[in-house]
């Protein structure tokens, strides 16, 4: 019988300490996280952070000339451009116009989006796939195309509903803002509906079953269970709508070819676009910075106030 040779490891053989292995593992995890975040970080810097910094820098510059016909050169002007912004009454009138637009249009749009989402989530509705597509389809139409389409519908000489448009001037000074509101509502109701509907689908069905066992009707379930549970989604869509309202540009700019009531400063973004086309990039950058700050403050105040009411 051959003797078995046993190779034993000396007790004092060097081993990697647990802390070292843990550090290596955490280092590998950090490198993996950095690798996955890098594409987003590069795109964020290139298309978000850098343009913001560039706009702020441009807003602090002003153009000077040596003599009447001297070559222009940019010099540091401090807050000169911002003084012009706060003295520009047309710009602030446009801000007030879109705020009025948002106060009326946003609640109507979100109310319709909530109604459509509740209908899609109702067990009584038949053909849900068709209605889901029908409600969302207008969002697939670009804003410019939608404005052109509605512009033809509003024009008395072009509309197939001439009996209505010849008596009601949708493109006149009194109604053109609400004509734009109709276009925006038509386009974005389906988008907001999809967000709210996704939140409804995340509610456990056991809650509905318990409510039906207690004798609750479909209307009571919608009012007392579904709507309170989707309030965070409604708040989210409201914040998106506030931001979109202050950035209104495509629809009024397109409807300018149909209506003389829309001027070059009808909305804040249209005023920025017109100023940059002069060209006066420094003043346009100051307009943009002020508008961005106003949008941030308004959205932040709305978000905080609604969150406080929800938690109470």
PDB file of C-alpha atoms in Angstrom:
ATOM      1  CA  UNK A   1       0.000   0.000   0.000  1.00  0.00           C
ATOM      2  CA  UNK A   2       1.410   3.329  -0.982  1.00  0.00           C
ATOM      3  CA  UNK A   3       1.587   6.029   1.609  1.00  0.00           C
ATOM      4  CA  UNK A   4      -0.558   9.119   0.898  1.00  0.00           C
ATOM      5  CA  UNK A   5       1.310  12.374   0.788  1.00  0.00           C
ATOM      6  CA  UNK A   6      -0.573  15.193   2.489  1.00  0.00           C
ATOM      7  CA  UNK A   7       0.444  18.707   1.539  1.00  0.00           C
ATOM      8  CA  UNK A   8      -0.438  21.068   4.299  1.00  0.00           C
ATOM      9  CA  UNK A   9      -0.452  24.826   4.158  1.00  0.00           C
ATOM     10  CA  UNK A  10       1.650  26.416   6.833  1.00  0.00           C
ATOM     11  CA  UNK A  11      -0.414  28.239   9.413  1.00  0.00           C
ATOM     12  CA  UNK A  12       1.641  31.340   8.928  1.00  0.00           C
ATOM     13  CA  UNK A  13       1.198  31.460   5.103  1.00  0.00           C
ATOM     14  CA  UNK A  14       0.301  35.005   3.952  1.00  0.00           C
ATOM     15  CA  UNK A  15      -3.400  35.583   3.195  1.00  0.00           C
ATOM     16  CA  UNK A  16      -5.157  38.649   1.857  1.00  0.00           C
ATOM     17  CA  UNK A  17      -6.699  40.503   4.792  1.00  0.00           C
ATOM     18  CA  UNK A  18     -10.532  40.778   4.668  1.00  0.00           C
ATOM     19  CA  UNK A  19     -10.291  44.565   4.632  1.00  0.00           C
ATOM     20  CA  UNK A  20      -8.106  44.452   1.519  1.00  0.00           C
ATOM     21  CA  UNK A  21     -10.544  42.179  -0.313  1.00  0.00           C
ATOM     22  CA  UNK A  22     -13.414  44.445   0.710  1.00  0.00           C
ATOM     23  CA  UNK A  23     -11.558  47.510  -0.555  1.00  0.00           C
ATOM     24  CA  UNK A  24     -10.868  45.806  -3.885  1.00  0.00           C
ATOM     25  CA  UNK A  25     -14.525  44.827  -4.231  1.00  0.00           C
ATOM     26  CA  UNK A  26     -15.756  48.330  -3.413  1.00  0.00           C
ATOM     27  CA  UNK A  27     -13.211  49.819  -5.811  1.00  0.00           C
ATOM     28  CA  UNK A  28     -14.433  47.565  -8.619  1.00  0.00           C
ATOM     29  CA  UNK A  29     -18.017  48.570  -7.837  1.00  0.00           C
ATOM     30  CA  UNK A  30     -17.127  52.258  -7.959  1.00  0.00           C
ATOM     31  CA  UNK A  31     -15.415  51.817 -11.312  1.00  0.00           C
ATOM     32  CA  UNK A  32     -18.452  49.951 -12.679  1.00  0.00           C
ATOM     33  CA  UNK A  33     -20.806  52.671 -11.443  1.00  0.00           C
ATOM     34  CA  UNK A  34     -18.579  55.370 -12.946  1.00  0.00           C
ATOM     35  CA  UNK A  35     -18.501  53.496 -16.252  1.00  0.00           C
ATOM     36  CA  UNK A  36     -22.295  53.350 -16.433  1.00  0.00           C
ATOM     37  CA  UNK A  37     -22.756  56.966 -15.332  1.00  0.00           C
ATOM     38  CA  UNK A  38     -20.102  58.382 -17.677  1.00  0.00           C
ATOM     39  CA  UNK A  39     -22.297  58.559 -20.847  1.00  0.00           C
ATOM     40  CA  UNK A  40     -25.060  60.394 -18.987  1.00  0.00           C
ATOM     41  CA  UNK A  41     -22.578  62.688 -17.256  1.00  0.00           C
ATOM     42  CA  UNK A  42     -20.914  63.625 -20.553  1.00  0.00           C
ATOM     43  CA  UNK A  43     -24.239  64.320 -22.251  1.00  0.00           C
ATOM     44  CA  UNK A  44     -25.458  66.264 -19.200  1.00  0.00           C
ATOM     45  CA  UNK A  45     -22.359  68.449 -19.228  1.00  0.00           C
ATOM     46  CA  UNK A  46     -22.364  68.951 -22.999  1.00  0.00           C
ATOM     47  CA  UNK A  47     -26.057  69.708 -23.521  1.00  0.00           C
ATOM     48  CA  UNK A  48     -27.211  71.067 -20.158  1.00  0.00           C
ATOM     49  CA  UNK A  49     -24.520  72.393 -17.841  1.00  0.00           C
ATOM     50  CA  UNK A  50     -22.269  73.980 -20.475  1.00  0.00           C
ATOM     51  CA  UNK A  51     -25.125  75.845 -22.287  1.00  0.00           C
ATOM     52  CA  UNK A  52     -26.375  77.207 -18.946  1.00  0.00           C
ATOM     53  CA  UNK A  53     -22.917  78.453 -17.994  1.00  0.00           C
ATOM     54  CA  UNK A  54     -22.442  79.915 -21.473  1.00  0.00           C
ATOM     55  CA  UNK A  55     -25.789  81.740 -21.269  1.00  0.00           C
ATOM     56  CA  UNK A  56     -24.911  83.203 -17.858  1.00  0.00           C
ATOM     57  CA  UNK A  57     -21.535  84.372 -19.148  1.00  0.00           C
ATOM     58  CA  UNK A  58     -23.113  85.927 -22.242  1.00  0.00           C
ATOM     59  CA  UNK A  59     -25.696  87.743 -20.124  1.00  0.00           C
ATOM     60  CA  UNK A  60     -22.906  89.476 -18.215  1.00  0.00           C
ATOM     61  CA  UNK A  61     -21.293  90.857 -21.382  1.00  0.00           C
ATOM     62  CA  UNK A  62     -22.147  93.884 -23.476  1.00  0.00           C
ATOM     63  CA  UNK A  63     -21.093  95.088 -26.930  1.00  0.00           C
ATOM     64  CA  UNK A  64     -19.003  98.233 -27.352  1.00  0.00           C
ATOM     65  CA  UNK A  65     -17.759  99.981 -30.491  1.00  0.00           C
ATOM     66  CA  UNK A  66     -14.901 102.356 -31.078  1.00  0.00           C
ATOM     67  CA  UNK A  67     -16.625 105.235 -32.744  1.00  0.00           C
ATOM     68  CA  UNK A  68     -19.824 105.029 -34.758  1.00  0.00           C
ATOM     69  CA  UNK A  69     -18.691 102.423 -37.274  1.00  0.00           C
ATOM     70  CA  UNK A  70     -15.969 100.738 -35.263  1.00  0.00           C
ATOM     71  CA  UNK A  71     -15.749  96.965 -34.967  1.00  0.00           C
ATOM     72  CA  UNK A  72     -17.882  95.559 -32.135  1.00  0.00           C
ATOM     73  CA  UNK A  73     -16.218  93.907 -29.181  1.00  0.00           C
ATOM     74  CA  UNK A  74     -17.670  92.227 -26.149  1.00  0.00           C
ATOM     75  CA  UNK A  75     -16.694  93.534 -22.719  1.00  0.00           C
ATOM     76  CA  UNK A  76     -17.846  92.756 -19.214  1.00  0.00           C
ATOM     77  CA  UNK A  77     -20.981  94.747 -18.511  1.00  0.00           C
ATOM     78  CA  UNK A  78     -22.057  93.428 -15.141  1.00  0.00           C
ATOM     79  CA  UNK A  79     -25.824  93.608 -14.690  1.00  0.00           C
ATOM     80  CA  UNK A  80     -26.458  96.011 -17.573  1.00  0.00           C
ATOM     81  CA  UNK A  81     -28.404  93.410 -19.567  1.00  0.00           C
ATOM     82  CA  UNK A  82     -30.506  92.499 -16.540  1.00  0.00           C
ATOM     83  CA  UNK A  83     -31.421  96.152 -16.054  1.00  0.00           C
ATOM     84  CA  UNK A  84     -32.784  96.155 -19.586  1.00  0.00           C
ATOM     85  CA  UNK A  85     -34.700  92.951 -18.883  1.00  0.00           C
ATOM     86  CA  UNK A  86     -36.509  94.439 -15.886  1.00  0.00           C
ATOM     87  CA  UNK A  87     -37.219  97.636 -17.833  1.00  0.00           C
ATOM     88  CA  UNK A  88     -38.657  95.759 -20.817  1.00  0.00           C
ATOM     89  CA  UNK A  89     -42.441  96.006 -20.372  1.00  0.00           C
ATOM     90  CA  UNK A  90     -43.192  93.854 -23.436  1.00  0.00           C
ATOM     91  CA  UNK A  91     -41.293  90.933 -21.937  1.00  0.00           C
ATOM     92  CA  UNK A  92     -43.132  91.127 -18.612  1.00  0.00           C
ATOM     93  CA  UNK A  93     -46.452  91.480 -20.396  1.00  0.00           C
ATOM     94  CA  UNK A  94     -45.650  88.241 -22.197  1.00  0.00           C
ATOM     95  CA  UNK A  95     -44.843  86.595 -18.845  1.00  0.00           C
ATOM     96  CA  UNK A  96     -48.199  87.724 -17.470  1.00  0.00           C
ATOM     97  CA  UNK A  97     -49.910  86.428 -20.615  1.00  0.00           C
ATOM     98  CA  UNK A  98     -48.511  82.916 -20.281  1.00  0.00           C
ATOM     99  CA  UNK A  99     -49.248  82.882 -16.538  1.00  0.00           C
ATOM    100  CA  UNK A 100     -52.895  83.640 -17.325  1.00  0.00           C
ATOM    101  CA  UNK A 101     -52.688  80.940 -19.987  1.00  0.00           C
ATOM    102  CA  UNK A 102     -51.359  78.432 -17.452  1.00  0.00           C
ATOM    103  CA  UNK A 103     -53.910  79.278 -14.736  1.00  0.00           C
ATOM    104  CA  UNK A 104     -56.754  78.435 -17.130  1.00  0.00           C
ATOM    105  CA  UNK A 105     -55.284  75.823 -19.463  1.00  0.00           C
ATOM    106  CA  UNK A 106     -53.297  73.594 -17.080  1.00  0.00           C
ATOM    107  CA  UNK A 107     -56.214  72.666 -14.752  1.00  0.00           C
ATOM    108  CA  UNK A 108     -58.461  71.926 -17.750  1.00  0.00           C
ATOM    109  CA  UNK A 109     -55.802  69.781 -19.410  1.00  0.00           C
ATOM    110  CA  UNK A 110     -54.970  67.826 -16.250  1.00  0.00           C
ATOM    111  CA  UNK A 111     -58.661  67.410 -15.441  1.00  0.00           C
ATOM    112  CA  UNK A 112     -59.251  65.849 -18.858  1.00  0.00           C
ATOM    113  CA  UNK A 113     -56.137  63.694 -18.485  1.00  0.00           C
ATOM    114  CA  UNK A 114     -57.385  62.420 -15.111  1.00  0.00           C
ATOM    115  CA  UNK A 115     -60.850  61.757 -16.524  1.00  0.00           C
ATOM    116  CA  UNK A 116     -59.467  59.785 -19.470  1.00  0.00           C
ATOM    117  CA  UNK A 117     -57.133  57.809 -17.199  1.00  0.00           C
ATOM    118  CA  UNK A 118     -60.022  56.897 -14.903  1.00  0.00           C
ATOM    119  CA  UNK A 119     -62.094  55.830 -17.907  1.00  0.00           C
ATOM    120  CA  UNK A 120     -59.297  53.577 -19.152  1.00  0.00           C
ATOM    121  CA  UNK A 121     -58.949  52.070 -15.674  1.00  0.00           C
ATOM    122  CA  UNK A 122     -62.689  51.532 -15.303  1.00  0.00           C
ATOM    123  CA  UNK A 123     -63.946  47.938 -15.647  1.00  0.00           C
ATOM    124  CA  UNK A 124     -67.019  49.280 -17.456  1.00  0.00           C
ATOM    125  CA  UNK A 125     -65.141  50.616 -20.493  1.00  0.00           C
ATOM    126  CA  UNK A 126     -64.940  48.342 -23.522  1.00  0.00           C
ATOM    127  CA  UNK A 127     -62.263  48.608 -26.221  1.00  0.00           C
ATOM    128  CA  UNK A 128     -59.579  50.000 -23.911  1.00  0.00           C
ATOM    129  CA  UNK A 129     -56.772  49.454 -26.422  1.00  0.00           C
ATOM    130  CA  UNK A 130     -58.553  51.578 -29.014  1.00  0.00           C
ATOM    131  CA  UNK A 131     -59.312  54.422 -26.605  1.00  0.00           C
ATOM    132  CA  UNK A 132     -55.808  54.345 -25.131  1.00  0.00           C
ATOM    133  CA  UNK A 133     -54.361  54.797 -28.604  1.00  0.00           C
ATOM    134  CA  UNK A 134     -56.974  57.409 -29.551  1.00  0.00           C
ATOM    135  CA  UNK A 135     -56.295  59.504 -26.441  1.00  0.00           C
ATOM    136  CA  UNK A 136     -52.507  59.306 -26.852  1.00  0.00           C
ATOM    137  CA  UNK A 137     -52.327  59.699 -30.651  1.00  0.00           C
ATOM    138  CA  UNK A 138     -52.398  63.560 -30.726  1.00  0.00           C
ATOM    139  CA  UNK A 139     -49.150  63.614 -28.702  1.00  0.00           C
ATOM    140  CA  UNK A 140     -47.443  61.866 -31.644  1.00  0.00           C
ATOM    141  CA  UNK A 141     -48.186  64.943 -33.781  1.00  0.00           C
ATOM    142  CA  UNK A 142     -45.370  67.534 -33.507  1.00  0.00           C
ATOM    143  CA  UNK A 143     -46.421  70.889 -32.079  1.00  0.00           C
ATOM    144  CA  UNK A 144     -45.649  72.746 -35.314  1.00  0.00           C
ATOM    145  CA  UNK A 145     -47.773  70.356 -37.393  1.00  0.00           C
ATOM    146  CA  UNK A 146     -50.594  70.585 -34.854  1.00  0.00           C
ATOM    147  CA  UNK A 147     -50.459  74.405 -34.956  1.00  0.00           C
ATOM    148  CA  UNK A 148     -50.580  74.407 -38.774  1.00  0.00           C
ATOM    149  CA  UNK A 149     -53.498  71.982 -38.779  1.00  0.00           C
ATOM    150  CA  UNK A 150     -55.476  73.994 -36.236  1.00  0.00           C
ATOM    151  CA  UNK A 151     -54.501  77.220 -38.004  1.00  0.00           C
ATOM    152  CA  UNK A 152     -56.297  75.970 -41.115  1.00  0.00           C
ATOM    153  CA  UNK A 153     -59.275  74.961 -38.983  1.00  0.00           C
ATOM    154  CA  UNK A 154     -59.391  78.420 -37.364  1.00  0.00           C
ATOM    155  CA  UNK A 155     -59.061  80.412 -40.609  1.00  0.00           C
ATOM    156  CA  UNK A 156     -62.468  81.464 -42.022  1.00  0.00           C
ATOM    157  CA  UNK A 157     -61.332  81.151 -45.650  1.00  0.00           C
ATOM    158  CA  UNK A 158     -59.698  77.734 -45.172  1.00  0.00           C
ATOM    159  CA  UNK A 159     -61.675  75.976 -42.480  1.00  0.00           C
ATOM    160  CA  UNK A 160     -64.235  73.302 -43.373  1.00  0.00           C
ATOM    161  CA  UNK A 161     -66.296  74.778 -40.544  1.00  0.00           C
ATOM    162  CA  UNK A 162     -66.736  78.160 -42.193  1.00  0.00           C
ATOM    163  CA  UNK A 163     -70.137  78.715 -40.631  1.00  0.00           C
ATOM    164  CA  UNK A 164     -68.454  78.799 -37.214  1.00  0.00           C
ATOM    165  CA  UNK A 165     -65.140  80.483 -38.010  1.00  0.00           C
ATOM    166  CA  UNK A 166     -66.772  83.269 -40.005  1.00  0.00           C
ATOM    167  CA  UNK A 167     -68.784  84.271 -36.936  1.00  0.00           C
ATOM    168  CA  UNK A 168     -66.187  83.563 -34.244  1.00  0.00           C
ATOM    169  CA  UNK A 169     -62.737  85.087 -34.761  1.00  0.00           C
ATOM    170  CA  UNK A 170     -60.546  82.453 -33.134  1.00  0.00           C
ATOM    171  CA  UNK A 171     -57.411  84.186 -34.427  1.00  0.00           C
ATOM    172  CA  UNK A 172     -58.378  87.645 -33.197  1.00  0.00           C
ATOM    173  CA  UNK A 173     -56.779  89.424 -30.286  1.00  0.00           C
ATOM    174  CA  UNK A 174     -59.442  88.339 -27.801  1.00  0.00           C
ATOM    175  CA  UNK A 175     -59.406  84.609 -28.554  1.00  0.00           C
ATOM    176  CA  UNK A 176     -56.027  83.747 -30.062  1.00  0.00           C
ATOM    177  CA  UNK A 177     -54.497  82.941 -26.652  1.00  0.00           C
ATOM    178  CA  UNK A 178     -57.275  80.449 -25.969  1.00  0.00           C
ATOM    179  CA  UNK A 179     -56.991  79.083 -29.498  1.00  0.00           C
ATOM    180  CA  UNK A 180     -53.376  78.259 -28.616  1.00  0.00           C
ATOM    181  CA  UNK A 181     -54.575  76.770 -25.316  1.00  0.00           C
ATOM    182  CA  UNK A 182     -56.878  74.458 -27.261  1.00  0.00           C
ATOM    183  CA  UNK A 183     -53.957  73.265 -29.410  1.00  0.00           C
ATOM    184  CA  UNK A 184     -51.714  72.620 -26.391  1.00  0.00           C
ATOM    185  CA  UNK A 185     -54.525  70.802 -24.578  1.00  0.00           C
ATOM    186  CA  UNK A 186     -55.277  68.640 -27.621  1.00  0.00           C
ATOM    187  CA  UNK A 187     -51.618  67.650 -27.960  1.00  0.00           C
ATOM    188  CA  UNK A 188     -50.644  67.031 -24.320  1.00  0.00           C
ATOM    189  CA  UNK A 189     -53.759  65.550 -22.704  1.00  0.00           C
ATOM    190  CA  UNK A 190     -52.753  62.069 -23.881  1.00  0.00           C
ATOM    191  CA  UNK A 191     -49.196  62.427 -22.548  1.00  0.00           C
ATOM    192  CA  UNK A 192     -50.385  63.428 -19.070  1.00  0.00           C
ATOM    193  CA  UNK A 193     -53.105  60.778 -19.193  1.00  0.00           C
ATOM    194  CA  UNK A 194     -50.468  58.100 -19.750  1.00  0.00           C
ATOM    195  CA  UNK A 195     -48.530  59.179 -16.649  1.00  0.00           C
ATOM    196  CA  UNK A 196     -51.659  59.145 -14.482  1.00  0.00           C
ATOM    197  CA  UNK A 197     -52.869  55.872 -15.988  1.00  0.00           C
ATOM    198  CA  UNK A 198     -49.505  54.224 -15.239  1.00  0.00           C
ATOM    199  CA  UNK A 199     -49.891  55.329 -11.630  1.00  0.00           C
ATOM    200  CA  UNK A 200     -53.390  53.824 -11.536  1.00  0.00           C
ATOM    201  CA  UNK A 201     -52.061  50.490 -12.805  1.00  0.00           C
ATOM    202  CA  UNK A 202     -49.577  50.415  -9.911  1.00  0.00           C
ATOM    203  CA  UNK A 203     -52.369  50.423  -7.292  1.00  0.00           C
ATOM    204  CA  UNK A 204     -52.872  46.906  -5.846  1.00  0.00           C
ATOM    205  CA  UNK A 205     -56.161  45.362  -6.949  1.00  0.00           C
ATOM    206  CA  UNK A 206     -56.729  44.068  -3.393  1.00  0.00           C
ATOM    207  CA  UNK A 207     -57.672  47.602  -2.378  1.00  0.00           C
ATOM    208  CA  UNK A 208     -60.476  47.680  -4.953  1.00  0.00           C
ATOM    209  CA  UNK A 209     -61.697  44.224  -3.936  1.00  0.00           C
ATOM    210  CA  UNK A 210     -61.848  45.250  -0.280  1.00  0.00           C
ATOM    211  CA  UNK A 211     -63.753  48.419  -1.192  1.00  0.00           C
ATOM    212  CA  UNK A 212     -66.297  46.447  -3.251  1.00  0.00           C
ATOM    213  CA  UNK A 213     -66.792  44.044  -0.354  1.00  0.00           C
ATOM    214  CA  UNK A 214     -67.636  47.075   1.777  1.00  0.00           C
ATOM    215  CA  UNK A 215     -70.272  48.077  -0.774  1.00  0.00           C
ATOM    216  CA  UNK A 216     -68.404  50.888  -2.587  1.00  0.00           C
ATOM    217  CA  UNK A 217     -69.520  51.699  -6.126  1.00  0.00           C
ATOM    218  CA  UNK A 218     -67.160  52.333  -9.054  1.00  0.00           C
ATOM    219  CA  UNK A 219     -67.687  56.083  -8.658  1.00  0.00           C
ATOM    220  CA  UNK A 220     -66.880  55.953  -4.947  1.00  0.00           C
ATOM    221  CA  UNK A 221     -63.773  53.859  -5.623  1.00  0.00           C
ATOM    222  CA  UNK A 222     -62.599  56.397  -8.205  1.00  0.00           C
ATOM    223  CA  UNK A 223     -63.255  59.391  -5.944  1.00  0.00           C
ATOM    224  CA  UNK A 224     -62.136  58.032  -2.586  1.00  0.00           C
ATOM    225  CA  UNK A 225     -59.362  55.599  -3.568  1.00  0.00           C
ATOM    226  CA  UNK A 226     -57.995  56.142  -7.061  1.00  0.00           C
ATOM    227  CA  UNK A 227     -57.743  59.935  -7.151  1.00  0.00           C
ATOM    228  CA  UNK A 228     -56.062  60.282  -3.706  1.00  0.00           C
ATOM    229  CA  UNK A 229     -53.532  57.584  -4.611  1.00  0.00           C
ATOM    230  CA  UNK A 230     -52.552  59.210  -7.937  1.00  0.00           C
ATOM    231  CA  UNK A 231     -52.105  62.727  -6.511  1.00  0.00           C
ATOM    232  CA  UNK A 232     -48.268  62.418  -6.743  1.00  0.00           C
ATOM    233  CA  UNK A 233     -48.619  61.674 -10.476  1.00  0.00           C
ATOM    234  CA  UNK A 234     -50.979  64.638 -10.883  1.00  0.00           C
ATOM    235  CA  UNK A 235     -48.470  66.890  -9.109  1.00  0.00           C
ATOM    236  CA  UNK A 236     -45.715  65.627 -11.401  1.00  0.00           C
ATOM    237  CA  UNK A 237     -47.758  66.382 -14.527  1.00  0.00           C
ATOM    238  CA  UNK A 238     -48.629  69.808 -13.109  1.00  0.00           C
ATOM    239  CA  UNK A 239     -44.941  70.656 -12.658  1.00  0.00           C
ATOM    240  CA  UNK A 240     -44.216  69.536 -16.228  1.00  0.00           C
ATOM    241  CA  UNK A 241     -47.132  71.664 -17.436  1.00  0.00           C
ATOM    242  CA  UNK A 242     -45.924  74.762 -15.571  1.00  0.00           C
ATOM    243  CA  UNK A 243     -42.490  74.423 -17.137  1.00  0.00           C
ATOM    244  CA  UNK A 244     -44.000  73.865 -20.576  1.00  0.00           C
ATOM    245  CA  UNK A 245     -46.302  76.872 -20.203  1.00  0.00           C
ATOM    246  CA  UNK A 246     -43.448  79.277 -19.558  1.00  0.00           C
ATOM    247  CA  UNK A 247     -41.550  77.755 -22.504  1.00  0.00           C
ATOM    248  CA  UNK A 248     -44.413  78.183 -24.981  1.00  0.00           C
ATOM    249  CA  UNK A 249     -42.914  78.876 -28.419  1.00  0.00           C
ATOM    250  CA  UNK A 250     -43.775  76.539 -31.315  1.00  0.00           C
ATOM    251  CA  UNK A 251     -47.535  77.063 -31.354  1.00  0.00           C
ATOM    252  CA  UNK A 252     -47.615  80.905 -31.240  1.00  0.00           C
ATOM    253  CA  UNK A 253     -44.692  81.203 -33.639  1.00  0.00           C
ATOM    254  CA  UNK A 254     -46.443  78.956 -36.169  1.00  0.00           C
ATOM    255  CA  UNK A 255     -49.793  80.728 -35.777  1.00  0.00           C
ATOM    256  CA  UNK A 256     -48.155  84.102 -36.545  1.00  0.00           C
ATOM    257  CA  UNK A 257     -48.634  83.310 -40.231  1.00  0.00           C
ATOM    258  CA  UNK A 258     -52.383  82.940 -39.597  1.00  0.00           C
ATOM    259  CA  UNK A 259     -52.982  85.743 -37.090  1.00  0.00           C
ATOM    260  CA  UNK A 260     -51.789  89.346 -36.880  1.00  0.00           C
ATOM    261  CA  UNK A 261     -52.700  89.387 -33.178  1.00  0.00           C
ATOM    262  CA  UNK A 262     -49.541  87.427 -32.319  1.00  0.00           C
ATOM    263  CA  UNK A 263     -46.561  89.774 -32.228  1.00  0.00           C
ATOM    264  CA  UNK A 264     -42.871  89.103 -31.751  1.00  0.00           C
ATOM    265  CA  UNK A 265     -43.133  89.268 -27.942  1.00  0.00           C
ATOM    266  CA  UNK A 266     -46.372  87.335 -27.500  1.00  0.00           C
ATOM    267  CA  UNK A 267     -44.688  84.791 -25.192  1.00  0.00           C
ATOM    268  CA  UNK A 268     -41.395  85.027 -23.252  1.00  0.00           C
ATOM    269  CA  UNK A 269     -39.627  82.455 -25.432  1.00  0.00           C
ATOM    270  CA  UNK A 270     -40.830  84.247 -28.556  1.00  0.00           C
ATOM    271  CA  UNK A 271     -39.347  87.459 -27.148  1.00  0.00           C
ATOM    272  CA  UNK A 272     -36.052  85.664 -26.530  1.00  0.00           C
ATOM    273  CA  UNK A 273     -36.058  84.236 -30.068  1.00  0.00           C
ATOM    274  CA  UNK A 274     -36.818  87.635 -31.593  1.00  0.00           C
ATOM    275  CA  UNK A 275     -34.108  89.366 -29.540  1.00  0.00           C
ATOM    276  CA  UNK A 276     -31.526  86.759 -30.549  1.00  0.00           C
ATOM    277  CA  UNK A 277     -32.509  87.234 -34.202  1.00  0.00           C
ATOM    278  CA  UNK A 278     -31.695  90.983 -34.133  1.00  0.00           C
ATOM    279  CA  UNK A 279     -29.000  89.800 -33.185  1.00  0.00           C
ATOM    280  CA  UNK A 280     -28.603  90.773 -29.527  1.00  0.00           C
ATOM    281  CA  UNK A 281     -27.331  87.584 -27.968  1.00  0.00           C
ATOM    282  CA  UNK A 282     -26.381  89.172 -24.654  1.00  0.00           C
ATOM    283  CA  UNK A 283     -29.849  90.552 -23.961  1.00  0.00           C
ATOM    284  CA  UNK A 284     -31.444  87.313 -25.190  1.00  0.00           C
ATOM    285  CA  UNK A 285     -29.221  85.378 -22.774  1.00  0.00           C
ATOM    286  CA  UNK A 286     -30.318  87.652 -19.921  1.00  0.00           C
ATOM    287  CA  UNK A 287     -33.963  87.080 -20.871  1.00  0.00           C
ATOM    288  CA  UNK A 288     -33.312  83.328 -20.841  1.00  0.00           C
ATOM    289  CA  UNK A 289     -31.613  83.358 -17.434  1.00  0.00           C
ATOM    290  CA  UNK A 290     -34.423  85.387 -15.851  1.00  0.00           C
ATOM    291  CA  UNK A 291     -37.051  83.137 -17.446  1.00  0.00           C
ATOM    292  CA  UNK A 292     -35.249  80.010 -16.228  1.00  0.00           C
ATOM    293  CA  UNK A 293     -35.065  81.377 -12.676  1.00  0.00           C
ATOM    294  CA  UNK A 294     -38.747  82.335 -12.768  1.00  0.00           C
ATOM    295  CA  UNK A 295     -39.649  78.844 -13.996  1.00  0.00           C
ATOM    296  CA  UNK A 296     -37.564  77.220 -11.275  1.00  0.00           C
ATOM    297  CA  UNK A 297     -39.039  79.392  -8.518  1.00  0.00           C
ATOM    298  CA  UNK A 298     -42.616  78.894  -9.671  1.00  0.00           C
ATOM    299  CA  UNK A 299     -42.195  75.118 -10.010  1.00  0.00           C
ATOM    300  CA  UNK A 300     -40.419  74.858  -6.657  1.00  0.00           C
ATOM    301  CA  UNK A 301     -43.074  76.893  -4.822  1.00  0.00           C
ATOM    302  CA  UNK A 302     -45.871  74.853  -6.410  1.00  0.00           C
ATOM    303  CA  UNK A 303     -44.154  71.570  -5.574  1.00  0.00           C
ATOM    304  CA  UNK A 304     -43.503  72.530  -1.950  1.00  0.00           C
ATOM    305  CA  UNK A 305     -47.000  73.902  -1.390  1.00  0.00           C
ATOM    306  CA  UNK A 306     -48.695  70.819  -2.843  1.00  0.00           C
ATOM    307  CA  UNK A 307     -46.433  68.430  -0.925  1.00  0.00           C
ATOM    308  CA  UNK A 308     -47.277  70.260   2.307  1.00  0.00           C
ATOM    309  CA  UNK A 309     -51.004  69.884   1.627  1.00  0.00           C
ATOM    310  CA  UNK A 310     -50.640  66.200   0.769  1.00  0.00           C
ATOM    311  CA  UNK A 311     -48.718  65.392   3.963  1.00  0.00           C
ATOM    312  CA  UNK A 312     -51.169  67.260   6.198  1.00  0.00           C
TER     313      UNK A 312
END
